[in-house]
mmCIF file with all atom_site columns, C-alpha atoms in Angstrom:
data_model
loop_
_atom_site.group_PDB
_atom_site.id
_atom_site.type_symbol
_atom_site.label_atom_id
_atom_site.label_alt_id
_atom_site.label_comp_id
_atom_site.label_asym_id
_atom_site.label_entity_id
_atom_site.label_seq_id
_atom_site.pdbx_PDB_ins_code
_atom_site.Cartn_x
_atom_site.Cartn_y
_atom_site.Cartn_z
_atom_site.occupancy
_atom_site.B_iso_or_equiv
_atom_site.pdbx_formal_charge
_atom_site.auth_seq_id
_atom_site.auth_comp_id
_atom_site.auth_asym_id
_atom_site.auth_atom_id
_atom_site.pdbx_PDB_model_num
ATOM 1   C CA . MET A 1 1   ? -1.018  41.610 -39.807 1.00 50.00 ? 1   MET A CA 1
ATOM 2   C CA . VAL A 1 2   ? -1.449  43.659 -37.145 1.00 58.00 ? 2   VAL A CA 1
ATOM 3   C CA . LYS A 1 3   ? 0.069   41.504 -33.455 1.00 78.00 ? 3   LYS A CA 1
ATOM 4   C CA . ASP A 1 4   ? -3.039  41.492 -30.585 1.00 84.00 ? 4   ASP A CA 1
ATOM 5   C CA . PRO A 1 5   ? -1.327  43.112 -27.547 1.00 88.00 ? 5   PRO A CA 1
ATOM 6   C CA . GLY A 1 6   ? -4.241  41.308 -26.017 1.00 90.00 ? 6   GLY A CA 1
ATOM 7   C CA . PHE A 1 7   ? -6.169  44.800 -25.163 1.00 92.00 ? 7   PHE A CA 1
ATOM 8   C CA . ARG A 1 8   ? -8.418  47.475 -26.957 1.00 90.00 ? 8   ARG A CA 1
ATOM 9   C CA . LEU A 1 9   ? -8.177  50.025 -23.871 1.00 88.00 ? 9   LEU A CA 1
ATOM 10  C CA . TYR A 1 10  ? -5.317  51.157 -22.606 1.00 90.00 ? 10  TYR A CA 1
ATOM 11  C CA . LEU A 1 11  ? -5.700  52.935 -18.879 1.00 95.00 ? 11  LEU A CA 1
ATOM 12  C CA . ILE A 1 12  ? -2.969  55.240 -18.476 1.00 94.00 ? 12  ILE A CA 1
ATOM 13  C CA . THR A 1 13  ? -2.945  56.690 -14.710 1.00 95.00 ? 13  THR A CA 1
ATOM 14  C CA . ASP A 1 14  ? -2.629  60.070 -13.230 1.00 91.00 ? 14  ASP A CA 1
ATOM 15  C CA . ARG A 1 15  ? -2.484  60.334 -9.996  1.00 92.00 ? 15  ARG A CA 1
ATOM 16  C CA . LYS A 1 16  ? -2.972  64.447 -9.647  1.00 88.00 ? 16  LYS A CA 1
ATOM 17  C CA . GLN A 1 17  ? -6.277  64.560 -10.628 1.00 87.00 ? 17  GLN A CA 1
ATOM 18  C CA . PHE A 1 18  ? -7.178  62.389 -7.016  1.00 85.00 ? 18  PHE A CA 1
ATOM 19  C CA . VAL A 1 19  ? -7.454  63.552 -3.381  1.00 76.00 ? 19  VAL A CA 1
ATOM 20  C CA . SER A 1 20  ? -5.184  60.179 -2.554  1.00 78.00 ? 20  SER A CA 1
ATOM 21  C CA . GLU A 1 21  ? -3.305  57.395 -3.289  1.00 74.00 ? 21  GLU A CA 1
ATOM 22  C CA . GLY A 1 22  ? -6.331  55.348 -2.636  1.00 82.00 ? 22  GLY A CA 1
ATOM 23  C CA . MET A 1 23  ? -8.966  56.822 -4.830  1.00 94.00 ? 23  MET A CA 1
ATOM 24  C CA . LEU A 1 24  ? -6.221  56.484 -7.534  1.00 95.00 ? 24  LEU A CA 1
ATOM 25  C CA . MET A 1 25  ? -6.677  52.468 -6.547  1.00 95.00 ? 25  MET A CA 1
ATOM 26  C CA . THR A 1 26  ? -10.003 52.537 -6.773  1.00 95.00 ? 26  THR A CA 1
ATOM 27  C CA . ALA A 1 27  ? -10.194 54.916 -10.145 1.00 96.00 ? 27  ALA A CA 1
ATOM 28  C CA . VAL A 1 28  ? -8.205  51.968 -11.402 1.00 97.00 ? 28  VAL A CA 1
ATOM 29  C CA . GLU A 1 29  ? -10.321 49.058 -10.265 1.00 97.00 ? 29  GLU A CA 1
ATOM 30  C CA . GLU A 1 30  ? -13.088 50.227 -11.047 1.00 97.00 ? 30  GLU A CA 1
ATOM 31  C CA . ALA A 1 31  ? -12.060 50.862 -14.633 1.00 97.00 ? 31  ALA A CA 1
ATOM 32  C CA . LEU A 1 32  ? -10.871 46.903 -14.200 1.00 97.00 ? 32  LEU A CA 1
ATOM 33  C CA . LYS A 1 33  ? -13.880 46.124 -13.245 1.00 97.00 ? 33  LYS A CA 1
ATOM 34  C CA . GLY A 1 34  ? -15.869 48.168 -16.738 1.00 96.00 ? 34  GLY A CA 1
ATOM 35  C CA . GLY A 1 35  ? -13.145 46.146 -18.523 1.00 95.00 ? 35  GLY A CA 1
ATOM 36  C CA . ALA A 1 36  ? -9.921  47.542 -18.954 1.00 96.00 ? 36  ALA A CA 1
ATOM 37  C CA . LYS A 1 37  ? -7.512  45.172 -19.831 1.00 97.00 ? 37  LYS A CA 1
ATOM 38  C CA . ALA A 1 38  ? -3.813  47.188 -19.666 1.00 98.00 ? 38  ALA A CA 1
ATOM 39  C CA . VAL A 1 39  ? -3.177  49.906 -17.341 1.00 98.00 ? 39  VAL A CA 1
ATOM 40  C CA . GLN A 1 40  ? -0.015  51.784 -17.552 1.00 98.00 ? 40  GLN A CA 1
ATOM 41  C CA . LEU A 1 41  ? 1.257   53.757 -14.351 1.00 98.00 ? 41  LEU A CA 1
ATOM 42  C CA . ARG A 1 42  ? 2.566   57.374 -14.963 1.00 96.00 ? 42  ARG A CA 1
ATOM 43  C CA . GLU A 1 43  ? 3.227   58.717 -12.265 1.00 95.00 ? 43  GLU A CA 1
ATOM 44  C CA . LYS A 1 44  ? 6.423   60.704 -13.548 1.00 92.00 ? 44  LYS A CA 1
ATOM 45  C CA . ASP A 1 45  ? 6.884   63.246 -11.090 1.00 94.00 ? 45  ASP A CA 1
ATOM 46  C CA . LEU A 1 46  ? 7.165   60.116 -7.816  1.00 95.00 ? 46  LEU A CA 1
ATOM 47  C CA . CYS A 1 47  ? 10.421  59.677 -6.282  1.00 96.00 ? 47  CYS A CA 1
ATOM 48  C CA . ILE A 1 48  ? 11.811  55.921 -6.583  1.00 97.00 ? 48  ILE A CA 1
ATOM 49  C CA . ARG A 1 49  ? 11.021  54.052 -3.391  1.00 97.00 ? 49  ARG A CA 1
ATOM 50  C CA . ASP A 1 50  ? 7.714   55.863 -3.746  1.00 96.00 ? 50  ASP A CA 1
ATOM 51  C CA . LEU A 1 51  ? 6.843   54.517 -7.475  1.00 97.00 ? 51  LEU A CA 1
ATOM 52  C CA . LEU A 1 52  ? 7.967   51.218 -6.794  1.00 98.00 ? 52  LEU A CA 1
ATOM 53  C CA . ALA A 1 53  ? 5.690   51.290 -4.202  1.00 97.00 ? 53  ALA A CA 1
ATOM 54  C CA . LEU A 1 54  ? 2.343   52.645 -5.701  1.00 97.00 ? 54  LEU A CA 1
ATOM 55  C CA . ALA A 1 55  ? 3.984   50.210 -8.673  1.00 98.00 ? 55  ALA A CA 1
ATOM 56  C CA . TYR A 1 56  ? 3.512   46.948 -6.369  1.00 98.00 ? 56  TYR A CA 1
ATOM 57  C CA . ASN A 1 57  ? 0.579   48.296 -5.229  1.00 97.00 ? 57  ASN A CA 1
ATOM 58  C CA . MET A 1 58  ? -0.286  48.623 -8.310  1.00 98.00 ? 58  MET A CA 1
ATOM 59  C CA . ARG A 1 59  ? 0.679   44.671 -10.131 1.00 98.00 ? 59  ARG A CA 1
ATOM 60  C CA . ALA A 1 60  ? -1.409  43.258 -7.047  1.00 98.00 ? 60  ALA A CA 1
ATOM 61  C CA . LEU A 1 61  ? -4.495  44.950 -8.737  1.00 98.00 ? 61  LEU A CA 1
ATOM 62  C CA . THR A 1 62  ? -3.903  44.691 -12.316 1.00 98.00 ? 62  THR A CA 1
ATOM 63  C CA . GLY A 1 63  ? -2.925  40.481 -11.515 1.00 98.00 ? 63  GLY A CA 1
ATOM 64  C CA . GLN A 1 64  ? -6.738  40.478 -9.711  1.00 98.00 ? 64  GLN A CA 1
ATOM 65  C CA . TYR A 1 65  ? -8.032  41.227 -12.997 1.00 98.00 ? 65  TYR A CA 1
ATOM 66  C CA . ALA A 1 66  ? -5.918  39.712 -15.273 1.00 97.00 ? 66  ALA A CA 1
ATOM 67  C CA . ALA A 1 67  ? -4.944  42.557 -16.368 1.00 98.00 ? 67  ALA A CA 1
ATOM 68  C CA . GLN A 1 68  ? -1.707  43.726 -17.895 1.00 98.00 ? 68  GLN A CA 1
ATOM 69  C CA . LEU A 1 69  ? 0.825   46.727 -16.134 1.00 98.00 ? 69  LEU A CA 1
ATOM 70  C CA . PHE A 1 70  ? 2.980   49.001 -18.031 1.00 98.00 ? 70  PHE A CA 1
ATOM 71  C CA . ILE A 1 71  ? 5.241   50.906 -15.522 1.00 98.00 ? 71  ILE A CA 1
ATOM 72  C CA . ASN A 1 72  ? 5.692   54.677 -17.808 1.00 98.00 ? 72  ASN A CA 1
ATOM 73  C CA . ASP A 1 73  ? 9.886   55.220 -18.880 1.00 97.00 ? 73  ASP A CA 1
ATOM 74  C CA . ARG A 1 74  ? 11.222  52.832 -15.989 1.00 98.00 ? 74  ARG A CA 1
ATOM 75  C CA . VAL A 1 75  ? 12.723  49.716 -17.132 1.00 98.00 ? 75  VAL A CA 1
ATOM 76  C CA . ASP A 1 76  ? 13.798  48.511 -13.729 1.00 98.00 ? 76  ASP A CA 1
ATOM 77  C CA . VAL A 1 77  ? 11.146  49.473 -11.438 1.00 98.00 ? 77  VAL A CA 1
ATOM 78  C CA . ALA A 1 78  ? 8.632   47.585 -14.417 1.00 98.00 ? 78  ALA A CA 1
ATOM 79  C CA . LEU A 1 79  ? 10.819  44.532 -14.362 1.00 98.00 ? 79  LEU A CA 1
ATOM 80  C CA . ALA A 1 80  ? 11.312  44.502 -10.284 1.00 98.00 ? 80  ALA A CA 1
ATOM 81  C CA . VAL A 1 81  ? 7.311   44.485 -10.114 1.00 98.00 ? 81  VAL A CA 1
ATOM 82  C CA . GLY A 1 82  ? 6.934   41.761 -13.054 1.00 98.00 ? 82  GLY A CA 1
ATOM 83  C CA . ALA A 1 83  ? 5.000   43.594 -14.375 1.00 98.00 ? 83  ALA A CA 1
ATOM 84  C CA . ASP A 1 84  ? 4.095   42.896 -18.193 1.00 98.00 ? 84  ASP A CA 1
ATOM 85  C CA . GLY A 1 85  ? 5.824   45.877 -20.204 1.00 98.00 ? 85  GLY A CA 1
ATOM 86  C CA . VAL A 1 86  ? 6.856   49.516 -19.911 1.00 98.00 ? 86  VAL A CA 1
ATOM 87  C CA . HIS A 1 87  ? 5.720   52.303 -21.839 1.00 98.00 ? 87  HIS A CA 1
ATOM 88  C CA . LEU A 1 88  ? 8.881   54.798 -23.330 1.00 98.00 ? 88  LEU A CA 1
ATOM 89  C CA . GLY A 1 89  ? 9.085   58.722 -23.845 1.00 95.00 ? 89  GLY A CA 1
ATOM 90  C CA . GLN A 1 90  ? 10.697  59.905 -26.862 1.00 91.00 ? 90  GLN A CA 1
ATOM 91  C CA . SER A 1 91  ? 13.245  61.739 -24.667 1.00 91.00 ? 91  SER A CA 1
ATOM 92  C CA . GLY A 1 92  ? 13.553  58.552 -22.601 1.00 91.00 ? 92  GLY A CA 1
ATOM 93  C CA . ILE A 1 93  ? 15.054  55.627 -22.977 1.00 95.00 ? 93  ILE A CA 1
ATOM 94  C CA . PRO A 1 94  ? 14.989  54.089 -26.678 1.00 96.00 ? 94  PRO A CA 1
ATOM 95  C CA . ALA A 1 95  ? 13.120  50.907 -27.409 1.00 97.00 ? 95  ALA A CA 1
ATOM 96  C CA . TYR A 1 96  ? 16.201  48.946 -28.525 1.00 97.00 ? 96  TYR A CA 1
ATOM 97  C CA . ALA A 1 97  ? 18.421  49.960 -25.007 1.00 98.00 ? 97  ALA A CA 1
ATOM 98  C CA . ALA A 1 98  ? 15.015  48.900 -23.215 1.00 97.00 ? 98  ALA A CA 1
ATOM 99  C CA . ARG A 1 99  ? 14.411  45.201 -25.097 1.00 96.00 ? 99  ARG A CA 1
ATOM 100 C CA . LYS A 1 100 ? 18.543  44.356 -24.547 1.00 97.00 ? 100 LYS A CA 1
ATOM 101 C CA . ALA A 1 101 ? 17.734  45.413 -20.961 1.00 96.00 ? 101 ALA A CA 1
ATOM 102 C CA . ALA A 1 102 ? 14.755  43.012 -20.825 1.00 96.00 ? 102 ALA A CA 1
ATOM 103 C CA . GLY A 1 103 ? 14.530  41.010 -23.782 1.00 94.00 ? 103 GLY A CA 1
ATOM 104 C CA . LYS A 1 104 ? 12.060  39.319 -24.018 1.00 93.00 ? 104 LYS A CA 1
ATOM 105 C CA . LYS A 1 105 ? 9.670   39.710 -19.873 1.00 96.00 ? 105 LYS A CA 1
ATOM 106 C CA . LEU A 1 106 ? 8.852   42.651 -20.761 1.00 97.00 ? 106 LEU A CA 1
ATOM 107 C CA . LYS A 1 107 ? 6.462   43.933 -24.022 1.00 97.00 ? 107 LYS A CA 1
ATOM 108 C CA . ILE A 1 108 ? 7.712   47.601 -24.543 1.00 97.00 ? 108 ILE A CA 1
ATOM 109 C CA . GLY A 1 109 ? 5.050   50.524 -25.452 1.00 97.00 ? 109 GLY A CA 1
ATOM 110 C CA . VAL A 1 110 ? 6.493   53.844 -27.771 1.00 98.00 ? 110 VAL A CA 1
ATOM 111 C CA . SER A 1 111 ? 4.448   57.299 -27.348 1.00 96.00 ? 111 SER A CA 1
ATOM 112 C CA . THR A 1 112 ? 4.961   58.963 -30.436 1.00 95.00 ? 112 THR A CA 1
ATOM 113 C CA . HIS A 1 113 ? 3.058   61.576 -32.278 1.00 92.00 ? 113 HIS A CA 1
ATOM 114 C CA . GLY A 1 114 ? 3.490   61.026 -35.994 1.00 93.00 ? 114 GLY A CA 1
ATOM 115 C CA . VAL A 1 115 ? 3.871   58.860 -38.594 1.00 95.00 ? 115 VAL A CA 1
ATOM 116 C CA . GLU A 1 116 ? 8.391   58.865 -38.542 1.00 96.00 ? 116 GLU A CA 1
ATOM 117 C CA . GLU A 1 117 ? 8.001   58.226 -35.143 1.00 96.00 ? 117 GLU A CA 1
ATOM 118 C CA . ALA A 1 118 ? 6.207   55.292 -35.471 1.00 97.00 ? 118 ALA A CA 1
ATOM 119 C CA . GLU A 1 119 ? 8.032   53.774 -38.102 1.00 97.00 ? 119 GLU A CA 1
ATOM 120 C CA . SER A 1 120 ? 11.324  54.383 -35.697 1.00 97.00 ? 120 SER A CA 1
ATOM 121 C CA . ALA A 1 121 ? 9.611   52.696 -32.775 1.00 97.00 ? 121 ALA A CA 1
ATOM 122 C CA . GLU A 1 122 ? 8.611   49.841 -34.863 1.00 97.00 ? 122 GLU A CA 1
ATOM 123 C CA . LYS A 1 123 ? 11.839  49.047 -36.314 1.00 97.00 ? 123 LYS A CA 1
ATOM 124 C CA . ASP A 1 124 ? 13.372  49.991 -32.231 1.00 96.00 ? 124 ASP A CA 1
ATOM 125 C CA . GLY A 1 125 ? 11.807  47.074 -31.153 1.00 95.00 ? 125 GLY A CA 1
ATOM 126 C CA . ALA A 1 126 ? 7.774   48.422 -29.720 1.00 97.00 ? 126 ALA A CA 1
ATOM 127 C CA . ASP A 1 127 ? 4.926   45.762 -29.634 1.00 96.00 ? 127 ASP A CA 1
ATOM 128 C CA . PHE A 1 128 ? 3.101   49.422 -29.796 1.00 97.00 ? 128 PHE A CA 1
ATOM 129 C CA . ILE A 1 129 ? 2.749   52.620 -29.734 1.00 97.00 ? 129 ILE A CA 1
ATOM 130 C CA . THR A 1 130 ? 0.365   55.519 -28.375 1.00 96.00 ? 130 THR A CA 1
ATOM 131 C CA . LEU A 1 131 ? -0.241  58.205 -31.219 1.00 94.00 ? 131 LEU A CA 1
ATOM 132 C CA . GLY A 1 132 ? -1.533  61.743 -30.382 1.00 90.00 ? 132 GLY A CA 1
ATOM 133 C CA . PRO A 1 133 ? -2.811  64.241 -29.620 1.00 91.00 ? 133 PRO A CA 1
ATOM 134 C CA . VAL A 1 134 ? -5.331  63.234 -31.496 1.00 89.00 ? 134 VAL A CA 1
ATOM 135 C CA . TYR A 1 135 ? -8.090  65.879 -30.287 1.00 91.00 ? 135 TYR A CA 1
ATOM 136 C CA . GLU A 1 136 ? -7.181  68.771 -28.406 1.00 85.00 ? 136 GLU A CA 1
ATOM 137 C CA . THR A 1 137 ? -5.476  68.676 -25.031 1.00 80.00 ? 137 THR A CA 1
ATOM 138 C CA . PRO A 1 138 ? -4.254  70.600 -22.695 1.00 75.00 ? 138 PRO A CA 1
ATOM 139 C CA . SER A 1 139 ? -1.474  68.676 -21.517 1.00 71.00 ? 139 SER A CA 1
ATOM 140 C CA . LYS A 1 140 ? -0.397  67.581 -24.983 1.00 67.00 ? 140 LYS A CA 1
ATOM 141 C CA . LYS A 1 141 ? -0.031  71.261 -26.729 1.00 71.00 ? 141 LYS A CA 1
ATOM 142 C CA . GLN A 1 142 ? 3.573   71.250 -27.446 1.00 72.00 ? 142 GLN A CA 1
ATOM 143 C CA . TYR A 1 143 ? 3.199   68.393 -29.355 1.00 68.00 ? 143 TYR A CA 1
ATOM 144 C CA . GLY A 1 144 ? 1.448   70.870 -31.975 1.00 73.00 ? 144 GLY A CA 1
ATOM 145 C CA . ALA A 1 145 ? -2.070  70.801 -33.519 1.00 82.00 ? 145 ALA A CA 1
ATOM 146 C CA . PRO A 1 146 ? -4.500  67.422 -32.605 1.00 87.00 ? 146 PRO A CA 1
ATOM 147 C CA . LEU A 1 147 ? -3.101  65.279 -35.694 1.00 89.00 ? 147 LEU A CA 1
ATOM 148 C CA . GLY A 1 148 ? -7.270  63.634 -35.966 1.00 89.00 ? 148 GLY A CA 1
ATOM 149 C CA . THR A 1 149 ? -8.339  60.403 -36.822 1.00 91.00 ? 149 THR A CA 1
ATOM 150 C CA . GLY A 1 150 ? -7.296  60.624 -40.030 1.00 92.00 ? 150 GLY A CA 1
ATOM 151 C CA . ILE A 1 151 ? -3.917  59.639 -39.426 1.00 93.00 ? 151 ILE A CA 1
ATOM 152 C CA . PHE A 1 152 ? -4.172  56.056 -37.735 1.00 92.00 ? 152 PHE A CA 1
ATOM 153 C CA . ASP A 1 153 ? -5.267  55.270 -41.898 1.00 90.00 ? 153 ASP A CA 1
ATOM 154 C CA . LYS A 1 154 ? -1.551  56.213 -42.611 1.00 92.00 ? 154 LYS A CA 1
ATOM 155 C CA . ILE A 1 155 ? -0.313  55.026 -39.775 1.00 93.00 ? 155 ILE A CA 1
ATOM 156 C CA . ARG A 1 156 ? -2.263  51.239 -40.562 1.00 89.00 ? 156 ARG A CA 1
ATOM 157 C CA . SER A 1 157 ? -0.387  50.825 -43.599 1.00 93.00 ? 157 SER A CA 1
ATOM 158 C CA . ARG A 1 158 ? 3.440   52.104 -42.857 1.00 95.00 ? 158 ARG A CA 1
ATOM 159 C CA . ILE A 1 159 ? 3.504   50.248 -39.843 1.00 96.00 ? 159 ILE A CA 1
ATOM 160 C CA . SER A 1 160 ? 2.345   46.369 -38.262 1.00 95.00 ? 160 SER A CA 1
ATOM 161 C CA . ILE A 1 161 ? 2.613   46.997 -34.522 1.00 96.00 ? 161 ILE A CA 1
ATOM 162 C CA . PRO A 1 162 ? -0.785  48.184 -32.553 1.00 95.00 ? 162 PRO A CA 1
ATOM 163 C CA . ALA A 1 163 ? -1.439  51.933 -32.414 1.00 95.00 ? 163 ALA A CA 1
ATOM 164 C CA . PHE A 1 164 ? -3.478  53.788 -29.790 1.00 95.00 ? 164 PHE A CA 1
ATOM 165 C CA . ALA A 1 165 ? -5.127  56.908 -29.922 1.00 93.00 ? 165 ALA A CA 1
ATOM 166 C CA . ILE A 1 166 ? -3.839  59.319 -27.599 1.00 90.00 ? 166 ILE A CA 1
ATOM 167 C CA . GLY A 1 167 ? -4.549  63.020 -26.418 1.00 85.00 ? 167 GLY A CA 1
ATOM 168 C CA . GLY A 1 168 ? -8.184  64.307 -26.117 1.00 79.00 ? 168 GLY A CA 1
ATOM 169 C CA . ILE A 1 169 ? -9.798  61.177 -25.531 1.00 77.00 ? 169 ILE A CA 1
#
């Protein structure tokens, strides 16, 4: 049985879509007002000080809406700001190492691109995965052809943690 993570929609940030950080915060707040219950702060190019400042602001905002906050790839930042979790890519720290560092303080999500990576993420201690790209999207071309939605039937039969579709959604 799949454990309910407490959200059904997983919002991932990209501040480059906006003119300013303030606009990013406004967009995230609108999503939270609309019912989003989880936000992943995914700003890979920020220096640690800027990421930390943005993460504190995002934690305050998500806290106002009782939404969960996940920090992309940075267990240290997630712990420092009191985030609910961390989301890990395939080229970063593995889930088992994040679990060792954070214990039960953080939920752990892992980006996956196929059945084997999904199984590995679960085995390594992930609480949920993102799986994609499901549809065509310029940002995920390096992962090959879109997986389509049919892969979720196969995934559900192979892992017991939640899987969220990503890519071209």
